[in-house]
């Protein structure tokens, strides 16, 4: 007789739950950092205390912080220095980037995606979300960079499940006129967006980040109470990243754009082009740092 | 009819070919007939692929946006980011290698669009329109093209024989 566990693994939902449970967690230092930042009494020293025990993460955080994207006026040598010069928000973003880079597997088989390409797309999502926010709203909302960075985290799980039967996603996309999301739902009864929201919850990330992942393909369908501008920005940034070729997967350009989201943001195609022109170099520079993070992972 | 250099035809296999990668917002020209120019992940971006079959020269640009007026600063640093600054530069660099305009074979790939874009984010279309205007003004004919649609494309130019291939959705076709 088959055990219930084994039979559950035959269903798509069962396999998704199982793969999600196998997904690495973010280092404890990320949660400590989040707590330190949320506490208004925290000092730069408290932030340093939260991260410093994790030597590999500290190294990668400093590598990220010293990349041209973060615009350091001089080289930072310590977490404390990074906090004082960049501020806690940028340090959180750089730490989460460094931590996230380390949990990406070498390959996302179901999407025919190599780690470097996936990372390029994540970094593209982060930087474009932030810059689109500045162009559309004149400011960058608190969690915009992180929401952009993690919007596709569900692909880590879905890619692993789809990888059990190589080529099935391409097969269902080829010549069908289906979108990537439609193909995912037809195969697995869920999407990388829905699963992405669950992964963010599992990683105990702030709720707006998990909601941005959950709704980044359908911002207008997000329920009341969701930070709509955050979701709209991540949606548009995701499409723009794919259009510009930053980490395209098996779905290629078979994705939708929500006109209402673009209208709500008041973005013109010219503004989007200006954002793209200004972002490309930083995206490439930050993406290259992945090689460093991956090397650290291999050393462990 | 003048065909490819016999030395190139005698090469047994393309395995030894030197791959020259053309990044996004980048252009490359070469006079090395054993080389292959390649660019990846053309979404709304466009690759202009130029070959001089007589002198065995090749050039490729992967431009991102139509007009340098979007960011004159970036255009000064990276002219290949834009159609209006990059495409003339591609031709100039080929002429500097000895190419002659009347011999050039020009192919175009990319300019893709999202599934249901009704003109909101039509960067691909805009990229193509500016290209056509530039070519019309300068009497440049497009020999072959593979543009538009929801594809992401990888383009290769085999400089030795001028062959161009486009790979999309895991299928490679000759252009």
XYZ file of N, CA and C in Angstrom, chain A residues 170 177-179 236 239-240 242-246 248 252-257 259 262 269-270 272-274 276-278 280-281 284, chain B residues 24 41 43-45 64-66 70-71 74 77 81-82 112-118 120-123 126 149-152 168-169:
192
model
N 7.900 24.438 -22.042
C 8.096 24.871 -23.438
C 7.050 24.235 -24.332
N -0.071 30.151 -28.002
C -0.594 31.484 -27.710
C -0.846 31.684 -26.225
N -0.484 30.680 -25.411
C -0.688 30.795 -23.965
C 0.367 31.727 -23.372
N 0.019 32.332 -22.250
C 1.022 33.112 -21.533
C 1.775 32.171 -20.594
N 5.269 46.448 -13.688
C 5.820 47.141 -14.852
C 7.328 46.874 -14.967
N 7.945 43.446 -16.502
C 7.756 43.432 -17.957
C 8.906 44.154 -18.667
N 9.304 45.279 -18.112
C 10.381 46.048 -18.730
C 11.684 45.239 -18.731
N 11.974 42.027 -18.840
C 11.869 40.993 -19.876
C 12.014 41.600 -21.269
N 11.384 42.753 -21.487
C 11.507 43.408 -22.799
C 12.965 43.712 -23.117
N 13.689 44.165 -22.098
C 15.082 44.553 -22.329
C 16.026 43.350 -22.341
N 15.475 42.173 -22.073
C 16.292 40.957 -22.155
C 17.081 40.653 -20.897
N 16.644 41.171 -19.761
C 17.335 40.852 -18.508
C 16.755 39.577 -17.912
N 15.583 36.570 -19.428
C 14.368 35.993 -19.999
C 14.352 34.475 -19.832
N 9.648 33.651 -22.540
C 10.035 34.742 -23.444
C 9.131 35.964 -23.209
N 8.501 36.489 -24.276
C 7.670 37.685 -24.056
C 6.185 37.321 -23.984
N 5.901 36.052 -23.710
C 4.498 35.621 -23.613
C 3.948 35.978 -22.223
N 3.915 37.267 -21.975
C 3.476 37.813 -20.696
C 2.548 38.973 -20.973
N 1.720 39.274 -19.990
C 0.757 40.349 -20.199
C 1.245 41.638 -19.544
N 0.737 42.740 -20.040
C 0.963 44.014 -19.363
C -0.400 44.589 -18.991
N -2.629 47.374 -18.485
C -2.723 48.786 -18.888
C -3.136 49.691 -17.738
N -0.223 50.710 -15.600
C 0.591 51.753 -16.234
C -0.113 53.100 -16.098
N 5.691 55.773 -22.164
C 6.730 54.900 -22.708
C 8.068 55.639 -22.727
N 8.028 56.948 -22.923
C 9.273 57.725 -22.921
C 9.942 57.705 -21.556
N 9.612 55.343 -19.384
C 10.137 53.984 -19.223
C 11.471 53.851 -19.961
N 11.561 54.461 -21.129
C 12.811 54.392 -21.893
C 13.943 55.137 -21.177
N 13.604 56.273 -20.581
C 14.629 57.023 -19.828
C 15.123 56.196 -18.648
N 15.080 52.956 -18.417
C 15.868 51.836 -18.943
C 17.293 52.290 -19.270
N 17.400 53.451 -19.916
C 18.724 53.949 -20.307
C 19.605 54.176 -19.085
N 18.996 54.704 -18.033
C 19.778 55.002 -16.835
C 20.099 53.775 -15.999
N 20.581 50.390 -17.051
C 21.230 49.202 -17.612
C 22.620 48.935 -17.026
N 23.391 49.989 -16.851
C 24.756 49.795 -16.359
C 24.754 49.274 -14.915
N 23.785 45.630 -14.782
C 24.889 44.745 -15.170
C 25.935 44.644 -14.053
N 24.182 43.784 -24.553
C 23.119 44.767 -24.721
C 23.767 46.164 -24.741
N 19.226 37.096 -26.004
C 18.054 37.684 -25.334
C 17.606 39.018 -25.918
N 14.826 41.048 -26.726
C 13.392 41.158 -26.497
C 12.876 42.256 -27.410
N 12.621 43.442 -26.827
C 12.233 44.588 -27.653
C 13.448 45.237 -28.308
N 14.650 44.850 -27.864
C 15.883 45.361 -28.469
C 16.015 44.800 -29.889
N 19.112 49.127 -27.683
C 18.065 48.924 -26.696
C 16.864 49.846 -26.927
N 17.171 51.062 -27.345
C 16.135 52.094 -27.400
C 16.230 52.867 -28.708
N 15.123 53.502 -29.126
C 15.136 54.168 -30.429
C 15.974 55.449 -30.490
N 16.391 60.241 -25.250
C 15.956 59.684 -23.958
C 17.019 59.918 -22.898
N 18.288 59.956 -23.288
C 19.370 60.199 -22.341
C 20.644 60.574 -23.101
N 23.891 59.217 -21.578
C 24.164 57.789 -21.843
C 24.603 57.603 -23.293
N 28.205 58.212 -23.624
C 29.031 57.119 -23.072
C 28.903 55.836 -23.872
N 23.655 52.134 -27.392
C 22.406 51.915 -26.662
C 21.200 52.335 -27.517
N 21.424 53.298 -28.429
C 20.312 53.874 -29.182
C 20.462 53.640 -30.684
N 10.706 42.668 -30.352
C 9.570 41.903 -29.839
C 8.655 42.746 -28.956
N 7.512 42.178 -28.678
C 6.521 42.894 -27.873
C 5.859 41.927 -26.895
N 5.265 42.477 -25.855
C 4.570 41.632 -24.889
C 3.280 41.099 -25.504
N 2.780 40.035 -24.903
C 1.623 39.287 -25.377
C 0.425 40.167 -25.779
N 0.066 41.119 -24.915
C -1.172 41.864 -25.169
C -0.927 43.367 -25.167
N 0.289 43.756 -25.523
C 0.601 45.180 -25.490
C -0.148 45.908 -26.596
N -0.978 46.841 -26.175
C -1.740 47.598 -27.181
C -1.098 48.953 -27.403
N 1.122 50.435 -25.218
C 1.549 51.159 -24.013
C 3.067 51.080 -23.863
N 3.577 49.894 -24.099
C 5.002 49.685 -23.882
C 5.657 49.236 -25.183
N 5.358 49.963 -26.248
C 5.754 49.494 -27.580
C 7.198 49.867 -27.941
N 8.120 49.558 -27.050
C 9.523 49.907 -27.299
C 10.030 49.185 -28.557
N 8.789 50.937 -31.638
C 9.500 52.213 -31.787
C 10.938 51.981 -32.267
N 6.490 40.097 -32.619
C 6.024 38.885 -31.943
C 6.482 38.836 -30.494
N 6.104 37.741 -29.834
C 6.420 37.614 -28.408
C 7.674 36.782 -28.173
N 8.565 36.789 -29.161
C 9.770 35.967 -29.053
C 10.908 36.720 -28.368
N 11.775 35.951 -27.745
C 13.073 36.457 -27.343
C 14.066 35.728 -28.242
N 15.094 30.860 -31.098
C 14.006 31.304 -30.235
C 13.185 30.079 -29.867
N 12.688 30.054 -28.653
C 11.917 28.901 -28.164
C 12.625 27.591 -28.510
